[in-house]
Amino acid sequence: MEIQMTRTSAPKAKPEDESKLAFGKIFTDHMLMIEYDEGRGWHDARVVPYGPLSLDPACSVLHYGQEIFEGLKCYRTAQGRFQLFRPRDNFERMNRSAQRMGMAPIDVELCMKGLLALLDADKDWTPHSEGTSLYIRPTMIAVDPFLGVAASSKYLFYIILSPSGAYYASGLAPVGIYVEDQMVRAVRGGVGFAKTGGNYAASIVAGAQAKHKGYAQVLWLDGVHQRFIEEVGAMNMMFVYNGKEIVTPELNGSILPGITRDSVMKLAQLMGYTVCERQMAIDEVIADARSGRITEAFGTGTAAVVSPVNTICYKEEEVRLGDGGIGTITLKLYQQLTDIQLGRAEDPFGWTLQL
Ligand SMILES: *Cc1c(COP(=O)(O)O)cnc(C)c1O
């Protein structure tokens, strides 16, 4: 299938001051759209000027939340080229989300082709400064104008692009996390592993409460025992034990399988660290933080790549993780991974795709 291209007749001015770029606030000139109809499959793949969607108010996404999304980045390399990081993994994960949400599977190759066509039009929107990128947001929504609770027969897949500022304006900064012991994000058998909007809707109140208490993120516990660590907001968690072993909660169906999580685990092994995926009880983590067995902690996700965590608050008691600064392994992993993403270091796993 060819991707139709309609260029905007009114290109927008690109942001001039890259230091003021926040996250997800401005969008480029174009977007990709692909439509799905039962019996016909995916059709009408096209790059069109960025603009509002026209949706029937009865659309199932607006009532029952059949929605999934992805997040990845396009980077500008030191050589002035552009590259993506593991883009196919995002589309493959989108298909696992689609399956759980009862949505039509996407055509990974068509989505890749569409993304490249969209970037061909708009990659110049990728900012230049250190730490900035062009954030890519693939989305799929159910657009059947029907109020019955059933899988939709029509879907819209689209991709929008947003030039985004440096997550760390002045270098890596450690944050505190708040262990939520009342609300849960996901449950066994639920949709925790799917990147679907409802998981975020369910997390907003807890996030606001944690912020109010002075913490950057919520650390979620499992929905069954409210005892085992799952993940934070939009990041997976890693704990460094005794300066050599990296431990992360095992994927159990209610944790989002992060691509950054996977990349950090593979890099850490290559760098000679032991990596262990297992259940981690919160009381054990608190005790290990107190005793000093946990020497570093950090979150992993596309937005921040690696985010050092220096304090954890559980049942109104704050405990320090490591020495309160940025751990040496945390920093090494951050540097190694961002160097690969930016084309400054060799890419031993073939993760990057040059445009
Ligand atoms: C997207 C996401 C992550 C991180 O995944 P990456 O692929 O590393 O960006 C972690 N947790 C949740 C809930 C997410 O939605």
mmCIF file of C-alpha atoms and ligand atoms in Angstrom:
data_model
loop_
_atom_site.group_PDB
_atom_site.id
_atom_site.type_symbol
_atom_site.label_atom_id
_atom_site.label_comp_id
_atom_site.label_asym_id
_atom_site.label_seq_id
_atom_site.Cartn_x
_atom_site.Cartn_y
_atom_site.Cartn_z
ATOM 1 C CA MET A 1 0.000 0.000 0.000
ATOM 2 C CA GLU A 2 1.305 3.428 -0.932
ATOM 3 C CA ILE A 3 1.143 6.259 1.582
ATOM 4 C CA GLN A 4 -0.679 9.254 0.100
ATOM 5 C CA MET A 5 0.948 12.582 0.890
ATOM 6 C CA THR A 6 -0.885 15.889 1.221
ATOM 7 C CA ARG A 7 1.461 18.643 2.311
ATOM 8 C CA THR A 8 0.221 21.564 4.348
ATOM 9 C CA SER A 9 -0.161 24.855 2.525
ATOM 10 C CA ALA A 10 0.447 26.727 5.783
ATOM 11 C CA PRO A 11 3.578 25.394 7.516
ATOM 12 C CA LYS A 12 3.858 26.542 11.133
ATOM 13 C CA ALA A 13 6.847 28.399 12.531
ATOM 14 C CA LYS A 14 9.191 26.011 14.331
ATOM 15 C CA PRO A 15 9.938 26.854 17.965
ATOM 16 C CA GLU A 16 12.930 29.162 18.148
ATOM 17 C CA ASP A 17 13.945 28.837 21.772
ATOM 18 C CA GLU A 18 14.634 25.125 22.314
ATOM 19 C CA SER A 19 15.237 25.700 26.024
ATOM 20 C CA LYS A 20 11.528 26.484 26.382
ATOM 21 C CA LEU A 21 10.334 23.278 24.707
ATOM 22 C CA ALA A 22 8.318 21.359 27.253
ATOM 23 C CA PHE A 23 6.840 17.912 26.641
ATOM 24 C CA GLY A 24 3.926 17.218 24.323
ATOM 25 C CA LYS A 25 2.674 20.760 23.919
ATOM 26 C CA ILE A 26 3.387 21.594 20.306
ATOM 27 C CA PHE A 27 2.901 19.465 17.247
ATOM 28 C CA THR A 28 4.410 19.365 13.785
ATOM 29 C CA ASP A 29 2.831 20.198 10.428
ATOM 30 C CA HIS A 30 1.580 16.726 9.513
ATOM 31 C CA MET A 31 0.118 13.527 10.907
ATOM 32 C CA LEU A 32 -0.256 9.983 9.608
ATOM 33 C CA MET A 33 -3.696 8.374 9.442
ATOM 34 C CA ILE A 34 -4.666 4.810 8.537
ATOM 35 C CA GLU A 35 -8.212 3.513 8.684
ATOM 36 C CA TYR A 36 -9.520 0.039 9.402
ATOM 37 C CA ASP A 37 -12.846 -1.492 8.480
ATOM 38 C CA GLU A 38 -13.819 -5.050 9.285
ATOM 39 C CA GLY A 39 -13.754 -7.112 6.115
ATOM 40 C CA ARG A 40 -11.577 -4.596 4.312
ATOM 41 C CA GLY A 41 -8.611 -4.300 6.621
ATOM 42 C CA TRP A 42 -6.318 -1.280 6.826
ATOM 43 C CA HIS A 43 -6.769 1.265 4.048
ATOM 44 C CA ASP A 44 -6.264 4.889 3.082
ATOM 45 C CA ALA A 45 -2.851 5.323 4.658
ATOM 46 C CA ARG A 46 -2.037 8.993 4.300
ATOM 47 C CA VAL A 47 0.069 11.838 5.590
ATOM 48 C CA VAL A 48 -2.118 14.921 5.943
ATOM 49 C CA PRO A 49 -1.821 18.386 7.519
ATOM 50 C CA TYR A 50 -2.014 18.194 11.332
ATOM 51 C CA GLY A 51 -5.470 19.100 12.577
ATOM 52 C CA PRO A 52 -8.547 18.131 14.593
ATOM 53 C CA LEU A 53 -10.258 14.786 14.010
ATOM 54 C CA SER A 54 -13.921 14.666 13.205
ATOM 55 C CA LEU A 55 -15.555 11.942 15.298
ATOM 56 C CA ASP A 56 -19.137 10.821 15.751
ATOM 57 C CA PRO A 57 -20.104 11.503 19.400
ATOM 58 C CA ALA A 58 -21.256 7.880 19.658
ATOM 59 C CA CYS A 59 -17.771 6.516 18.850
ATOM 60 C CA SER A 60 -16.916 3.616 21.140
ATOM 61 C CA VAL A 61 -13.588 5.112 22.213
ATOM 62 C CA LEU A 62 -15.452 8.026 23.793
ATOM 63 C CA HIS A 63 -17.664 5.746 25.884
ATOM 64 C CA TYR A 64 -15.808 2.529 26.601
ATOM 65 C CA GLY A 65 -12.199 3.552 26.225
ATOM 66 C CA GLN A 66 -10.970 1.227 23.494
ATOM 67 C CA GLU A 67 -7.720 3.140 22.987
ATOM 68 C CA ILE A 68 -4.059 2.210 22.853
ATOM 69 C CA PHE A 69 -0.925 4.214 22.239
ATOM 70 C CA GLU A 70 2.849 4.092 22.014
ATOM 71 C CA GLY A 71 5.718 6.468 22.666
ATOM 72 C CA LEU A 72 9.129 6.619 21.000
ATOM 73 C CA LYS A 73 11.579 9.256 19.847
ATOM 74 C CA CYS A 74 13.432 10.473 16.778
ATOM 75 C CA TYR A 75 16.906 11.774 17.636
ATOM 76 C CA ARG A 76 19.200 14.135 15.763
ATOM 77 C CA THR A 77 22.723 12.716 15.765
ATOM 78 C CA ALA A 78 25.964 14.651 16.087
ATOM 79 C CA GLN A 79 26.517 13.981 12.369
ATOM 80 C CA GLY A 80 23.270 15.795 11.576
ATOM 81 C CA ARG A 81 21.383 12.607 10.754
ATOM 82 C CA PHE A 82 18.195 11.293 12.272
ATOM 83 C CA GLN A 83 17.631 7.990 14.006
ATOM 84 C CA LEU A 84 14.937 5.996 15.733
ATOM 85 C CA PHE A 85 15.384 3.593 18.630
ATOM 86 C CA ARG A 86 13.789 0.103 18.341
ATOM 87 C CA PRO A 87 10.693 1.413 16.498
ATOM 88 C CA ARG A 88 9.467 -2.044 15.476
ATOM 89 C CA ASP A 89 9.388 -3.074 19.132
ATOM 90 C CA ASN A 90 6.911 -0.280 19.803
ATOM 91 C CA PHE A 91 4.599 -1.418 17.008
ATOM 92 C CA GLU A 92 4.886 -5.029 18.121
ATOM 93 C CA ARG A 93 4.016 -4.036 21.677
ATOM 94 C CA MET A 94 1.092 -2.056 20.264
ATOM 95 C CA ASN A 95 -0.197 -5.287 18.795
ATOM 96 C CA ARG A 96 -0.043 -7.005 22.189
ATOM 97 C CA SER A 97 -2.027 -4.066 23.594
ATOM 98 C CA ALA A 98 -4.478 -4.308 20.671
ATOM 99 C CA GLN A 99 -5.070 -7.980 21.312
ATOM 100 C CA ARG A 100 -5.852 -7.444 25.018
ATOM 101 C CA MET A 101 -8.168 -4.524 24.211
ATOM 102 C CA GLY A 102 -10.032 -6.499 21.532
ATOM 103 C CA MET A 103 -8.839 -4.175 18.773
ATOM 104 C CA ALA A 104 -7.754 -4.951 15.223
ATOM 105 C CA PRO A 105 -4.063 -5.819 14.934
ATOM 106 C CA ILE A 106 -2.000 -3.142 13.232
ATOM 107 C CA ASP A 107 0.101 -3.929 10.172
ATOM 108 C CA VAL A 108 3.595 -3.378 11.586
ATOM 109 C CA GLU A 109 5.264 -2.934 8.190
ATOM 110 C CA LEU A 110 2.589 -0.480 7.015
ATOM 111 C CA CYS A 111 2.913 1.501 10.253
ATOM 112 C CA MET A 112 6.711 1.588 9.832
ATOM 113 C CA LYS A 113 6.311 2.781 6.257
ATOM 114 C CA GLY A 114 3.783 5.393 7.360
ATOM 115 C CA LEU A 115 6.023 6.600 10.172
ATOM 116 C CA LEU A 116 8.948 6.986 7.772
ATOM 117 C CA ALA A 117 6.739 8.918 5.315
ATOM 118 C CA LEU A 118 5.572 11.209 8.129
ATOM 119 C CA LEU A 119 9.145 11.753 9.294
ATOM 120 C CA ASP A 120 10.194 12.452 5.737
ATOM 121 C CA ALA A 121 7.811 15.409 5.864
ATOM 122 C CA ASP A 122 8.484 16.581 9.423
ATOM 123 C CA LYS A 123 11.840 15.305 10.694
ATOM 124 C CA ASP A 124 13.278 18.815 10.450
ATOM 125 C CA TRP A 125 11.135 19.568 13.497
ATOM 126 C CA THR A 126 13.544 17.461 15.576
ATOM 127 C CA PRO A 127 15.226 19.944 17.908
ATOM 128 C CA HIS A 128 19.031 20.254 17.997
ATOM 129 C CA SER A 129 19.969 20.824 21.641
ATOM 130 C CA GLU A 130 21.388 18.160 23.914
ATOM 131 C CA GLY A 131 18.658 15.996 25.417
ATOM 132 C CA THR A 132 15.879 17.115 23.080
ATOM 133 C CA SER A 133 14.047 14.894 20.593
ATOM 134 C CA LEU A 134 11.018 14.571 18.378
ATOM 135 C CA TYR A 135 8.515 12.570 20.408
ATOM 136 C CA ILE A 136 6.421 10.156 18.330
ATOM 137 C CA ARG A 137 2.939 9.193 19.511
ATOM 138 C CA PRO A 138 1.243 6.331 17.605
ATOM 139 C CA THR A 139 -2.385 5.975 18.712
ATOM 140 C CA MET A 140 -5.313 3.721 17.841
ATOM 141 C CA ILE A 141 -8.958 4.426 18.687
ATOM 142 C CA ALA A 142 -12.234 2.573 18.122
ATOM 143 C CA VAL A 143 -14.460 4.703 15.919
ATOM 144 C CA ASP A 144 -17.593 2.619 15.448
ATOM 145 C CA PRO A 145 -20.538 5.024 16.009
ATOM 146 C CA PHE A 146 -22.341 2.426 18.155
ATOM 147 C CA LEU A 147 -23.222 2.438 21.869
ATOM 148 C CA GLY A 148 -23.121 -1.320 22.347
ATOM 149 C CA VAL A 149 -20.267 -2.795 24.389
ATOM 150 C CA ALA A 150 -18.504 -4.884 21.768
ATOM 151 C CA ALA A 151 -15.341 -4.768 19.709
ATOM 152 C CA SER A 152 -15.530 -1.963 17.179
ATOM 153 C CA SER A 153 -15.633 -2.764 13.479
ATOM 154 C CA LYS A 154 -13.813 0.471 12.615
ATOM 155 C CA TYR A 155 -10.521 1.792 13.923
ATOM 156 C CA LEU A 156 -8.379 4.817 13.300
ATOM 157 C CA PHE A 157 -4.622 4.544 13.674
ATOM 158 C CA TYR A 158 -2.707 7.786 13.657
ATOM 159 C CA ILE A 159 0.712 9.171 14.524
ATOM 160 C CA ILE A 160 1.428 12.693 15.734
ATOM 161 C CA LEU A 161 4.859 14.222 16.400
ATOM 162 C CA SER A 162 5.878 16.641 19.122
ATOM 163 C CA PRO A 163 9.258 18.373 19.430
ATOM 164 C CA SER A 164 10.166 17.920 23.072
ATOM 165 C CA GLY A 165 12.621 19.601 25.385
ATOM 166 C CA ALA A 166 15.399 18.029 27.419
ATOM 167 C CA TYR A 167 13.890 15.985 30.251
ATOM 168 C CA TYR A 168 16.829 17.052 32.384
ATOM 169 C CA ALA A 169 17.399 20.747 31.805
ATOM 170 C CA SER A 170 20.500 20.747 34.023
ATOM 171 C CA GLY A 171 21.774 17.173 34.147
ATOM 172 C CA LEU A 172 20.303 14.042 35.727
ATOM 173 C CA ALA A 173 18.367 14.898 38.871
ATOM 174 C CA PRO A 174 17.281 12.366 41.508
ATOM 175 C CA VAL A 175 13.610 12.303 42.529
ATOM 176 C CA GLY A 176 11.528 10.938 45.389
ATOM 177 C CA ILE A 177 8.750 8.384 44.920
ATOM 178 C CA TYR A 178 5.629 7.772 46.980
ATOM 179 C CA VAL A 179 4.408 4.221 47.545
ATOM 180 C CA GLU A 180 0.642 4.199 47.002
ATOM 181 C CA ASP A 181 -0.896 1.771 49.505
ATOM 182 C CA GLN A 182 -4.601 2.452 48.923
ATOM 183 C CA MET A 183 -5.294 2.738 45.199
ATOM 184 C CA VAL A 184 -3.974 0.236 42.647
ATOM 185 C CA ARG A 185 -3.123 0.768 38.987
ATOM 186 C CA ALA A 186 -3.659 -2.700 37.595
ATOM 187 C CA VAL A 187 -4.824 -6.117 38.716
ATOM 188 C CA ARG A 188 -4.067 -9.723 37.859
ATOM 189 C CA GLY A 189 -5.842 -10.558 34.621
ATOM 190 C CA GLY A 190 -6.450 -6.870 33.888
ATOM 191 C CA VAL A 191 -4.898 -4.544 31.319
ATOM 192 C CA GLY A 192 -1.765 -3.416 33.168
ATOM 193 C CA PHE A 193 0.580 -4.739 30.480
ATOM 194 C CA ALA A 194 -1.304 -2.889 27.735
ATOM 195 C CA LYS A 195 -0.460 0.722 26.903
ATOM 196 C CA THR A 196 -4.036 1.909 27.114
ATOM 197 C CA GLY A 197 -5.402 5.280 28.215
ATOM 198 C CA GLY A 198 -7.564 3.884 31.013
ATOM 199 C CA ASN A 199 -4.498 2.822 33.007
ATOM 200 C CA TYR A 200 -3.433 6.454 33.058
ATOM 201 C CA ALA A 201 -6.909 7.793 33.833
ATOM 202 C CA ALA A 202 -6.948 5.500 36.869
ATOM 203 C CA SER A 203 -3.589 6.846 38.059
ATOM 204 C CA ILE A 204 -4.222 10.593 37.934
ATOM 205 C CA VAL A 205 -5.658 11.079 41.436
ATOM 206 C CA ALA A 206 -2.810 9.155 43.084
ATOM 207 C CA GLY A 207 -0.250 11.098 41.027
ATOM 208 C CA ALA A 208 -1.716 14.417 42.149
ATOM 209 C CA GLN A 209 -1.698 13.312 45.801
ATOM 210 C CA ALA A 210 1.935 12.218 45.584
ATOM 211 C CA LYS A 211 2.916 15.572 44.010
ATOM 212 C CA HIS A 212 1.053 17.386 46.758
ATOM 213 C CA LYS A 213 3.143 15.473 49.307
ATOM 214 C CA GLY A 214 6.308 16.471 47.474
ATOM 215 C CA TYR A 215 7.037 13.315 45.467
ATOM 216 C CA ALA A 216 7.629 13.201 41.736
ATOM 217 C CA GLN A 217 6.078 9.796 41.053
ATOM 218 C CA VAL A 218 3.799 7.138 42.475
ATOM 219 C CA LEU A 219 5.262 3.693 43.065
ATOM 220 C CA TRP A 220 2.465 1.205 42.487
ATOM 221 C CA LEU A 221 2.047 -2.029 44.404
ATOM 222 C CA ASP A 222 0.363 -5.131 43.003
ATOM 223 C CA GLY A 223 -3.426 -5.129 43.021
ATOM 224 C CA VAL A 224 -3.851 -8.464 44.798
ATOM 225 C CA HIS A 225 -1.680 -8.295 47.945
ATOM 226 C CA GLN A 226 -0.739 -4.608 47.745
ATOM 227 C CA ARG A 227 2.679 -5.843 48.729
ATOM 228 C CA PHE A 228 4.791 -6.384 45.618
ATOM 229 C CA ILE A 229 6.389 -3.526 43.714
ATOM 230 C CA GLU A 230 5.089 -3.002 40.192
ATOM 231 C CA GLU A 231 6.300 0.224 38.558
ATOM 232 C CA VAL A 232 6.090 4.009 38.741
ATOM 233 C CA GLY A 233 3.851 6.275 36.602
ATOM 234 C CA ALA A 234 5.317 5.639 33.158
ATOM 235 C CA MET A 235 8.564 3.983 34.196
ATOM 236 C CA ASN A 236 9.754 0.560 35.246
ATOM 237 C CA MET A 237 11.822 0.373 38.462
ATOM 238 C CA MET A 238 15.316 -1.012 39.003
ATOM 239 C CA PHE A 239 17.230 -1.395 42.258
ATOM 240 C CA VAL A 240 20.979 -1.899 42.477
ATOM 241 C CA TYR A 241 22.051 -4.259 45.235
ATOM 242 C CA ASN A 242 25.550 -4.023 46.735
ATOM 243 C CA GLY A 243 26.839 -2.017 43.792
ATOM 244 C CA LYS A 244 26.728 -4.963 41.399
ATOM 245 C CA GLU A 245 23.367 -6.659 41.019
ATOM 246 C CA ILE A 246 20.381 -5.007 39.323
ATOM 247 C CA VAL A 247 17.000 -6.259 40.468
ATOM 248 C CA THR A 248 13.694 -5.366 38.811
ATOM 249 C CA PRO A 249 10.145 -6.642 39.346
ATOM 250 C CA GLU A 250 9.384 -9.547 37.012
ATOM 251 C CA LEU A 251 6.762 -9.032 34.283
ATOM 252 C CA ASN A 252 3.560 -10.474 35.680
ATOM 253 C CA GLY A 253 0.848 -9.170 33.362
ATOM 254 C CA SER A 254 0.101 -6.038 35.367
ATOM 255 C CA ILE A 255 3.426 -4.301 34.618
ATOM 256 C CA LEU A 256 4.090 -2.500 31.333
ATOM 257 C CA PRO A 257 6.992 -4.271 29.581
ATOM 258 C CA GLY A 258 9.136 -1.216 28.894
ATOM 259 C CA ILE A 259 11.474 -1.164 25.907
ATOM 260 C CA THR A 260 13.857 0.966 27.966
ATOM 261 C CA ARG A 261 13.622 -1.661 30.750
ATOM 262 C CA ASP A 262 14.604 -4.361 28.285
ATOM 263 C CA SER A 263 17.389 -2.226 26.792
ATOM 264 C CA VAL A 264 18.839 -1.344 30.214
ATOM 265 C CA MET A 265 18.791 -5.005 31.268
ATOM 266 C CA LYS A 266 20.623 -6.088 28.115
ATOM 267 C CA LEU A 267 23.169 -3.260 28.365
ATOM 268 C CA ALA A 268 23.774 -3.912 32.063
ATOM 269 C CA GLN A 269 24.507 -7.578 31.317
ATOM 270 C CA LEU A 270 26.865 -6.573 28.528
ATOM 271 C CA MET A 271 28.606 -4.243 30.987
ATOM 272 C CA GLY A 272 29.134 -7.176 33.360
ATOM 273 C CA TYR A 273 26.385 -6.636 35.919
ATOM 274 C CA THR A 274 24.072 -9.362 37.139
ATOM 275 C CA VAL A 275 20.430 -8.678 36.291
ATOM 276 C CA CYS A 276 17.628 -10.386 38.161
ATOM 277 C CA GLU A 277 13.879 -10.214 37.509
ATOM 278 C CA ARG A 278 11.830 -11.302 40.489
ATOM 279 C CA GLN A 279 8.982 -10.417 42.822
ATOM 280 C CA MET A 280 10.037 -7.592 45.147
ATOM 281 C CA ALA A 281 8.039 -7.090 48.339
ATOM 282 C CA ILE A 282 7.852 -3.475 49.486
ATOM 283 C CA ASP A 283 8.802 -4.328 53.096
ATOM 284 C CA GLU A 284 11.907 -6.117 51.824
ATOM 285 C CA VAL A 285 12.846 -3.118 49.653
ATOM 286 C CA ILE A 286 12.375 -0.710 52.565
ATOM 287 C CA ALA A 287 14.502 -2.938 54.834
ATOM 288 C CA ASP A 288 17.200 -3.270 52.149
ATOM 289 C CA ALA A 289 17.210 0.500 51.624
ATOM 290 C CA ARG A 290 17.644 1.041 55.369
ATOM 291 C CA SER A 291 20.419 -1.523 55.726
ATOM 292 C CA GLY A 292 22.268 -0.088 52.735
ATOM 293 C CA ARG A 293 22.068 -3.277 50.656
ATOM 294 C CA ILE A 294 20.272 -1.211 48.022
ATOM 295 C CA THR A 295 22.945 1.152 46.781
ATOM 296 C CA GLU A 296 21.065 2.809 43.888
ATOM 297 C CA ALA A 297 17.566 2.949 42.423
ATOM 298 C CA PHE A 298 16.222 4.325 39.151
ATOM 299 C CA GLY A 299 13.251 4.298 36.837
ATOM 300 C CA THR A 300 13.435 3.515 33.096
ATOM 301 C CA GLY A 301 11.189 4.853 30.330
ATOM 302 C CA THR A 302 11.357 6.512 26.918
ATOM 303 C CA ALA A 303 10.737 10.027 28.283
ATOM 304 C CA ALA A 304 13.558 10.249 30.848
ATOM 305 C CA VAL A 305 15.530 7.167 29.667
ATOM 306 C CA VAL A 306 16.893 6.681 33.200
ATOM 307 C CA SER A 307 15.624 8.586 36.223
ATOM 308 C CA PRO A 308 17.575 8.276 39.492
ATOM 309 C CA VAL A 309 15.419 7.777 42.603
ATOM 310 C CA ASN A 310 16.902 8.844 45.929
ATOM 311 C CA THR A 311 14.014 8.619 48.376
ATOM 312 C CA ILE A 312 11.031 6.380 48.845
ATOM 313 C CA CYS A 313 8.093 7.112 51.122
ATOM 314 C CA TYR A 314 6.044 4.197 52.424
ATOM 315 C CA LYS A 315 3.288 4.553 55.008
ATOM 316 C CA GLU A 316 4.280 8.167 55.683
ATOM 317 C CA GLU A 317 7.882 7.218 56.426
ATOM 318 C CA GLU A 318 10.665 8.417 54.160
ATOM 319 C CA VAL A 319 13.687 6.216 53.510
ATOM 320 C CA ARG A 320 16.819 7.187 51.622
ATOM 321 C CA LEU A 321 18.007 5.047 48.701
ATOM 322 C CA GLY A 322 21.765 4.815 48.291
ATOM 323 C CA ASP A 323 23.660 7.962 49.220
ATOM 324 C CA GLY A 324 20.944 10.295 47.957
ATOM 325 C CA GLY A 325 22.903 11.305 44.858
ATOM 326 C CA ILE A 326 23.057 9.810 41.377
ATOM 327 C CA GLY A 327 24.379 6.253 41.535
ATOM 328 C CA THR A 328 27.439 5.390 39.470
ATOM 329 C CA ILE A 329 25.742 2.452 37.721
ATOM 330 C CA THR A 330 22.643 4.576 37.097
ATOM 331 C CA LEU A 331 24.805 7.231 35.455
ATOM 332 C CA LYS A 332 26.805 4.703 33.402
ATOM 333 C CA LEU A 333 23.637 3.102 32.048
ATOM 334 C CA TYR A 334 22.106 6.480 31.263
ATOM 335 C CA GLN A 335 25.208 7.578 29.384
ATOM 336 C CA GLN A 336 25.677 4.332 27.512
ATOM 337 C CA LEU A 337 22.043 4.143 26.412
ATOM 338 C CA THR A 338 21.753 7.787 25.386
ATOM 339 C CA ASP A 339 25.078 7.522 23.528
ATOM 340 C CA ILE A 340 23.629 4.647 21.484
ATOM 341 C CA GLN A 341 20.366 6.542 20.879
ATOM 342 C CA LEU A 342 22.287 9.604 19.702
ATOM 343 C CA GLY A 343 24.703 7.662 17.527
ATOM 344 C CA ARG A 344 27.700 8.565 19.726
ATOM 345 C CA ALA A 345 28.440 4.973 20.714
ATOM 346 C CA GLU A 346 28.491 1.707 18.840
ATOM 347 C CA ASP A 347 25.125 -0.039 18.796
ATOM 348 C CA PRO A 348 25.968 -3.661 19.699
ATOM 349 C CA PHE A 349 22.338 -4.820 19.545
ATOM 350 C CA GLY A 350 21.298 -3.181 16.256
ATOM 351 C CA TRP A 351 18.671 -1.113 18.029
ATOM 352 C CA THR A 352 18.899 2.084 16.026
ATOM 353 C CA LEU A 353 17.364 2.800 12.647
ATOM 354 C CA GLN A 354 18.974 5.583 10.628
ATOM 355 C CA LEU A 355 16.659 7.657 8.491
HETATM 356 C C1 LIG B 1 5.308 3.402 28.400
HETATM 357 C C2 LIG B 1 5.354 2.947 29.798
HETATM 358 C C3 LIG B 1 6.540 2.545 30.431
HETATM 359 C C4 LIG B 1 7.896 2.642 29.769
HETATM 360 O O1 LIG B 1 7.994 1.963 28.574
HETATM 361 P P1 LIG B 1 9.148 2.351 27.538
HETATM 362 O O2 LIG B 1 8.911 1.431 26.404
HETATM 363 O O3 LIG B 1 10.439 2.103 28.225
HETATM 364 O O4 LIG B 1 8.955 3.782 27.218
HETATM 365 C C5 LIG B 1 6.464 2.059 31.721
HETATM 366 N N1 LIG B 1 5.295 1.996 32.379
HETATM 367 C C6 LIG B 1 4.137 2.395 31.824
HETATM 368 C C7 LIG B 1 2.893 2.287 32.597
HETATM 369 C C8 LIG B 1 4.137 2.875 30.508
HETATM 370 O O5 LIG B 1 2.987 3.266 29.968
#
